[in-house]
């Protein structure tokens, strides 16, 4: 005796056509899932790298602000503004131009060999800032090689607008090599 003899209507099989997705619908769902997975794979490393880049590109800054006549300390050396003058820029044949060369004479005394090396390095940055957020980069010219315990002069020069020359503040930023890991980058600001 067989199963067809005992059950005239046969063995009931589950209807699989109602439970399964059609092949086209399944491919559409797979394509959407693939697009979402690819987007997540692109965004997660980008978000992680953004935090890493922010830390390495713009380190936090520790600014020491003081008036021009006072003595400030940066990279283990004592700094003081001695003189502030304006002159016609180099190569300017006209006497009534819109720009002047701003010159600040600084006295610097490194306290030890490490600070003398930092004062003499190329990483030291000089900038003039106004109250509106504009910046003029400057060049520092040394009168002698820096030595520990010996005062020396540095002349900081920049070509700036004549109207702003009297109100600009000098910012001196320490070399990045002197920054301790995780610590702020030191800078000194002489205000008017």
PDB file of C-alpha atoms in Angstrom:
ATOM      1  CA  UNK A   1       0.000   0.000   0.000  1.00  0.00           C
ATOM      2  CA  UNK A   2       1.267   3.465  -0.873  1.00  0.00           C
ATOM      3  CA  UNK A   3       0.645   6.916   0.442  1.00  0.00           C
ATOM      4  CA  UNK A   4      -1.611   7.733  -2.478  1.00  0.00           C
ATOM      5  CA  UNK A   5      -3.874   4.833  -1.520  1.00  0.00           C
ATOM      6  CA  UNK A   6      -4.307   5.930   2.082  1.00  0.00           C
ATOM      7  CA  UNK A   7      -4.587   9.618   1.266  1.00  0.00           C
ATOM      8  CA  UNK A   8      -6.530  10.262  -1.817  1.00  0.00           C
ATOM      9  CA  UNK A   9      -5.729  13.965  -1.953  1.00  0.00           C
ATOM     10  CA  UNK A  10      -1.989  13.386  -1.404  1.00  0.00           C
ATOM     11  CA  UNK A  11       0.465  14.828   1.045  1.00  0.00           C
ATOM     12  CA  UNK A  12      -0.123  18.519   1.560  1.00  0.00           C
ATOM     13  CA  UNK A  13       3.012  20.471   0.607  1.00  0.00           C
ATOM     14  CA  UNK A  14       3.524  24.001   1.848  1.00  0.00           C
ATOM     15  CA  UNK A  15       2.942  26.671  -0.786  1.00  0.00           C
ATOM     16  CA  UNK A  16       6.453  28.103  -1.336  1.00  0.00           C
ATOM     17  CA  UNK A  17       5.419  30.628  -3.965  1.00  0.00           C
ATOM     18  CA  UNK A  18       3.713  32.838  -1.374  1.00  0.00           C
ATOM     19  CA  UNK A  19       6.692  32.941   1.030  1.00  0.00           C
ATOM     20  CA  UNK A  20       9.517  33.545  -1.431  1.00  0.00           C
ATOM     21  CA  UNK A  21      10.329  36.815  -3.079  1.00  0.00           C
ATOM     22  CA  UNK A  22      10.390  37.006  -6.763  1.00  0.00           C
ATOM     23  CA  UNK A  23      13.963  36.992  -8.145  1.00  0.00           C
ATOM     24  CA  UNK A  24      13.694  40.581  -9.383  1.00  0.00           C
ATOM     25  CA  UNK A  25      12.511  41.874  -5.996  1.00  0.00           C
ATOM     26  CA  UNK A  26      15.280  39.975  -4.236  1.00  0.00           C
ATOM     27  CA  UNK A  27      17.917  41.587  -6.515  1.00  0.00           C
ATOM     28  CA  UNK A  28      16.516  45.058  -5.800  1.00  0.00           C
ATOM     29  CA  UNK A  29      16.721  44.485  -2.035  1.00  0.00           C
ATOM     30  CA  UNK A  30      20.265  43.130  -2.379  1.00  0.00           C
ATOM     31  CA  UNK A  31      21.302  46.184  -4.423  1.00  0.00           C
ATOM     32  CA  UNK A  32      19.880  48.566  -1.795  1.00  0.00           C
ATOM     33  CA  UNK A  33      21.669  46.672   0.999  1.00  0.00           C
ATOM     34  CA  UNK A  34      24.918  46.789  -0.980  1.00  0.00           C
ATOM     35  CA  UNK A  35      24.645  50.565  -1.489  1.00  0.00           C
ATOM     36  CA  UNK A  36      24.005  51.102   2.242  1.00  0.00           C
ATOM     37  CA  UNK A  37      26.941  48.878   3.197  1.00  0.00           C
ATOM     38  CA  UNK A  38      29.288  50.692   0.782  1.00  0.00           C
ATOM     39  CA  UNK A  39      28.206  54.086   2.139  1.00  0.00           C
ATOM     40  CA  UNK A  40      28.904  52.933   5.693  1.00  0.00           C
ATOM     41  CA  UNK A  41      32.296  51.553   4.670  1.00  0.00           C
ATOM     42  CA  UNK A  42      33.227  54.937   3.193  1.00  0.00           C
ATOM     43  CA  UNK A  43      31.889  57.117   6.033  1.00  0.00           C
ATOM     44  CA  UNK A  44      33.311  55.267   9.035  1.00  0.00           C
ATOM     45  CA  UNK A  45      37.023  55.557   8.056  1.00  0.00           C
ATOM     46  CA  UNK A  46      36.476  59.151   6.896  1.00  0.00           C
ATOM     47  CA  UNK A  47      34.982  60.141  10.265  1.00  0.00           C
ATOM     48  CA  UNK A  48      37.874  58.454  12.058  1.00  0.00           C
ATOM     49  CA  UNK A  49      40.493  60.172   9.865  1.00  0.00           C
ATOM     50  CA  UNK A  50      38.801  63.551  10.348  1.00  0.00           C
ATOM     51  CA  UNK A  51      39.482  63.388  14.082  1.00  0.00           C
ATOM     52  CA  UNK A  52      43.084  62.322  13.490  1.00  0.00           C
ATOM     53  CA  UNK A  53      43.668  65.094  10.946  1.00  0.00           C
ATOM     54  CA  UNK A  54      42.161  67.747  13.205  1.00  0.00           C
ATOM     55  CA  UNK A  55      44.618  66.806  15.938  1.00  0.00           C
ATOM     56  CA  UNK A  56      47.653  66.913  13.654  1.00  0.00           C
ATOM     57  CA  UNK A  57      46.823  69.927  11.470  1.00  0.00           C
ATOM     58  CA  UNK A  58      45.904  72.606  13.961  1.00  0.00           C
ATOM     59  CA  UNK A  59      47.368  71.958  17.395  1.00  0.00           C
ATOM     60  CA  UNK A  60      45.897  73.850  20.331  1.00  0.00           C
ATOM     61  CA  UNK A  61      47.682  77.092  20.997  1.00  0.00           C
ATOM     62  CA  UNK A  62      48.690  78.629  24.324  1.00  0.00           C
ATOM     63  CA  UNK A  63      49.035  82.380  23.825  1.00  0.00           C
ATOM     64  CA  UNK A  64      50.787  84.611  26.338  1.00  0.00           C
ATOM     65  CA  UNK A  65      49.683  88.224  25.810  1.00  0.00           C
ATOM     66  CA  UNK A  66      51.497  91.239  27.211  1.00  0.00           C
ATOM     67  CA  UNK A  67      52.095  94.908  26.330  1.00  0.00           C
ATOM     68  CA  UNK A  68      55.045  95.855  24.109  1.00  0.00           C
ATOM     69  CA  UNK A  69      57.333  97.157  26.855  1.00  0.00           C
ATOM     70  CA  UNK A  70      57.091  94.047  29.057  1.00  0.00           C
ATOM     71  CA  UNK A  71      59.268  90.921  29.073  1.00  0.00           C
ATOM     72  CA  UNK A  72      57.683  87.651  27.970  1.00  0.00           C
ATOM     73  CA  UNK A  73      58.996  84.090  27.921  1.00  0.00           C
ATOM     74  CA  UNK A  74      58.791  81.748  24.939  1.00  0.00           C
ATOM     75  CA  UNK A  75      60.751  78.500  24.338  1.00  0.00           C
ATOM     76  CA  UNK A  76      62.892  79.177  27.404  1.00  0.00           C
ATOM     77  CA  UNK A  77      64.051  82.612  26.216  1.00  0.00           C
ATOM     78  CA  UNK A  78      63.069  86.072  27.427  1.00  0.00           C
ATOM     79  CA  UNK A  79      61.670  88.423  24.735  1.00  0.00           C
ATOM     80  CA  UNK A  80      61.131  92.185  24.827  1.00  0.00           C
ATOM     81  CA  UNK A  81      60.129  94.752  22.181  1.00  0.00           C
ATOM     82  CA  UNK A  82      62.638  97.616  22.268  1.00  0.00           C
ATOM     83  CA  UNK A  83      61.672  99.789  19.302  1.00  0.00           C
ATOM     84  CA  UNK A  84      58.904 100.140  16.712  1.00  0.00           C
ATOM     85  CA  UNK A  85      59.468 102.072  13.467  1.00  0.00           C
ATOM     86  CA  UNK A  86      57.990 102.443  10.012  1.00  0.00           C
ATOM     87  CA  UNK A  87      59.886 103.160   6.812  1.00  0.00           C
ATOM     88  CA  UNK A  88      59.277 103.175   3.084  1.00  0.00           C
ATOM     89  CA  UNK A  89      59.357  99.618   1.710  1.00  0.00           C
ATOM     90  CA  UNK A  90      62.486  98.459  -0.039  1.00  0.00           C
ATOM     91  CA  UNK A  91      62.454  99.395  -3.718  1.00  0.00           C
ATOM     92  CA  UNK A  92      59.624 101.931  -3.323  1.00  0.00           C
ATOM     93  CA  UNK A  93      60.497 105.050  -5.320  1.00  0.00           C
ATOM     94  CA  UNK A  94      57.380 106.951  -4.291  1.00  0.00           C
ATOM     95  CA  UNK A  95      57.276 108.543  -0.884  1.00  0.00           C
ATOM     96  CA  UNK A  96      53.471 108.579  -0.510  1.00  0.00           C
ATOM     97  CA  UNK A  97      52.549 104.905  -1.005  1.00  0.00           C
ATOM     98  CA  UNK A  98      49.773 102.973   0.706  1.00  0.00           C
ATOM     99  CA  UNK A  99      52.176 100.536   2.373  1.00  0.00           C
ATOM    100  CA  UNK A 100      55.082 100.868   4.783  1.00  0.00           C
ATOM    101  CA  UNK A 101      57.690  98.524   6.146  1.00  0.00           C
ATOM    102  CA  UNK A 102      57.014  97.950   9.830  1.00  0.00           C
ATOM    103  CA  UNK A 103      60.166  97.133  11.833  1.00  0.00           C
ATOM    104  CA  UNK A 104      60.184  95.947  15.407  1.00  0.00           C
ATOM    105  CA  UNK A 105      63.470  95.550  17.237  1.00  0.00           C
ATOM    106  CA  UNK A 106      63.390  92.734  19.792  1.00  0.00           C
ATOM    107  CA  UNK A 107      65.839  91.786  22.528  1.00  0.00           C
ATOM    108  CA  UNK A 108      66.087  88.040  23.155  1.00  0.00           C
ATOM    109  CA  UNK A 109      68.024  86.210  25.873  1.00  0.00           C
ATOM    110  CA  UNK A 110      68.030  82.391  25.620  1.00  0.00           C
ATOM    111  CA  UNK A 111      68.377  80.763  29.044  1.00  0.00           C
ATOM    112  CA  UNK A 112      70.014  77.485  27.956  1.00  0.00           C
ATOM    113  CA  UNK A 113      71.342  75.646  24.896  1.00  0.00           C
ATOM    114  CA  UNK A 114      67.926  74.189  23.992  1.00  0.00           C
ATOM    115  CA  UNK A 115      66.282  77.619  23.997  1.00  0.00           C
ATOM    116  CA  UNK A 116      69.193  79.050  21.972  1.00  0.00           C
ATOM    117  CA  UNK A 117      68.624  76.318  19.391  1.00  0.00           C
ATOM    118  CA  UNK A 118      64.865  77.080  19.318  1.00  0.00           C
ATOM    119  CA  UNK A 119      65.469  80.832  18.926  1.00  0.00           C
ATOM    120  CA  UNK A 120      67.855  80.177  16.034  1.00  0.00           C
ATOM    121  CA  UNK A 121      65.604  77.655  14.262  1.00  0.00           C
ATOM    122  CA  UNK A 122      63.653  78.222  11.073  1.00  0.00           C
ATOM    123  CA  UNK A 123      60.408  77.059  12.691  1.00  0.00           C
ATOM    124  CA  UNK A 124      59.959  80.308  14.626  1.00  0.00           C
ATOM    125  CA  UNK A 125      57.112  82.265  12.990  1.00  0.00           C
ATOM    126  CA  UNK A 126      56.513  86.007  13.175  1.00  0.00           C
ATOM    127  CA  UNK A 127      53.146  87.513  12.213  1.00  0.00           C
ATOM    128  CA  UNK A 128      51.372  90.834  12.585  1.00  0.00           C
ATOM    129  CA  UNK A 129      47.643  90.741  13.423  1.00  0.00           C
ATOM    130  CA  UNK A 130      45.042  93.481  13.357  1.00  0.00           C
ATOM    131  CA  UNK A 131      41.741  93.606  15.242  1.00  0.00           C
ATOM    132  CA  UNK A 132      39.761  92.453  12.181  1.00  0.00           C
ATOM    133  CA  UNK A 133      41.467  89.056  11.888  1.00  0.00           C
ATOM    134  CA  UNK A 134      43.866  89.880   9.040  1.00  0.00           C
ATOM    135  CA  UNK A 135      47.432  88.567   9.220  1.00  0.00           C
ATOM    136  CA  UNK A 136      50.710  89.767   7.696  1.00  0.00           C
ATOM    137  CA  UNK A 137      53.661  87.396   7.802  1.00  0.00           C
ATOM    138  CA  UNK A 138      56.999  88.851   8.848  1.00  0.00           C
ATOM    139  CA  UNK A 139      60.679  87.968   8.678  1.00  0.00           C
ATOM    140  CA  UNK A 140      62.992  87.937  11.685  1.00  0.00           C
ATOM    141  CA  UNK A 141      66.629  88.940  11.086  1.00  0.00           C
ATOM    142  CA  UNK A 142      69.119  88.071  13.843  1.00  0.00           C
ATOM    143  CA  UNK A 143      72.072  90.288  14.713  1.00  0.00           C
ATOM    144  CA  UNK A 144      74.117  87.330  16.018  1.00  0.00           C
ATOM    145  CA  UNK A 145      73.958  83.593  16.554  1.00  0.00           C
ATOM    146  CA  UNK A 146      71.946  82.771  19.679  1.00  0.00           C
ATOM    147  CA  UNK A 147      73.979  81.643  22.697  1.00  0.00           C
ATOM    148  CA  UNK A 148      72.790  80.587  26.131  1.00  0.00           C
ATOM    149  CA  UNK A 149      72.700  83.503  28.590  1.00  0.00           C
ATOM    150  CA  UNK A 150      73.738  86.117  25.987  1.00  0.00           C
ATOM    151  CA  UNK A 151      71.261  88.767  24.832  1.00  0.00           C
ATOM    152  CA  UNK A 152      70.885  89.293  21.108  1.00  0.00           C
ATOM    153  CA  UNK A 153      68.766  91.407  18.803  1.00  0.00           C
ATOM    154  CA  UNK A 154      66.171  90.380  16.251  1.00  0.00           C
ATOM    155  CA  UNK A 155      64.601  92.800  13.788  1.00  0.00           C
ATOM    156  CA  UNK A 156      61.137  91.716  12.649  1.00  0.00           C
ATOM    157  CA  UNK A 157      60.079  93.257   9.306  1.00  0.00           C
ATOM    158  CA  UNK A 158      56.863  93.140   7.294  1.00  0.00           C
ATOM    159  CA  UNK A 159      55.225  95.244   4.599  1.00  0.00           C
ATOM    160  CA  UNK A 160      51.840  96.357   5.938  1.00  0.00           C
ATOM    161  CA  UNK A 161      49.182  98.970   5.050  1.00  0.00           C
ATOM    162  CA  UNK A 162      50.112 102.457   6.217  1.00  0.00           C
ATOM    163  CA  UNK A 163      46.742 102.929   7.959  1.00  0.00           C
ATOM    164  CA  UNK A 164      47.194  99.768  10.077  1.00  0.00           C
ATOM    165  CA  UNK A 165      50.902 100.096  10.964  1.00  0.00           C
ATOM    166  CA  UNK A 166      50.343 101.690  14.376  1.00  0.00           C
ATOM    167  CA  UNK A 167      47.726  99.208  15.624  1.00  0.00           C
ATOM    168  CA  UNK A 168      49.226  95.855  14.589  1.00  0.00           C
ATOM    169  CA  UNK A 169      50.191  93.296  17.244  1.00  0.00           C
ATOM    170  CA  UNK A 170      53.224  91.042  16.923  1.00  0.00           C
ATOM    171  CA  UNK A 171      52.642  87.284  17.370  1.00  0.00           C
ATOM    172  CA  UNK A 172      55.643  84.990  17.742  1.00  0.00           C
ATOM    173  CA  UNK A 173      54.904  81.279  17.442  1.00  0.00           C
ATOM    174  CA  UNK A 174      57.295  78.659  18.781  1.00  0.00           C
ATOM    175  CA  UNK A 175      58.679  75.972  16.459  1.00  0.00           C
ATOM    176  CA  UNK A 176      56.524  72.852  16.257  1.00  0.00           C
ATOM    177  CA  UNK A 177      59.490  70.741  17.366  1.00  0.00           C
ATOM    178  CA  UNK A 178      59.356  72.354  20.830  1.00  0.00           C
ATOM    179  CA  UNK A 179      55.757  71.236  21.369  1.00  0.00           C
ATOM    180  CA  UNK A 180      55.352  68.321  23.759  1.00  0.00           C
ATOM    181  CA  UNK A 181      53.084  65.505  22.506  1.00  0.00           C
ATOM    182  CA  UNK A 182      49.502  66.322  23.427  1.00  0.00           C
ATOM    183  CA  UNK A 183      50.463  69.755  24.729  1.00  0.00           C
ATOM    184  CA  UNK A 184      49.616  73.154  23.247  1.00  0.00           C
ATOM    185  CA  UNK A 185      51.850  75.084  20.866  1.00  0.00           C
ATOM    186  CA  UNK A 186      53.228  78.122  22.703  1.00  0.00           C
ATOM    187  CA  UNK A 187      53.103  81.621  21.263  1.00  0.00           C
ATOM    188  CA  UNK A 188      53.771  85.127  22.499  1.00  0.00           C
ATOM    189  CA  UNK A 189      51.693  88.203  21.617  1.00  0.00           C
ATOM    190  CA  UNK A 190      52.873  91.771  22.108  1.00  0.00           C
ATOM    191  CA  UNK A 191      49.838  94.068  22.060  1.00  0.00           C
ATOM    192  CA  UNK A 192      49.724  97.814  21.525  1.00  0.00           C
TER     193      UNK A 192
END
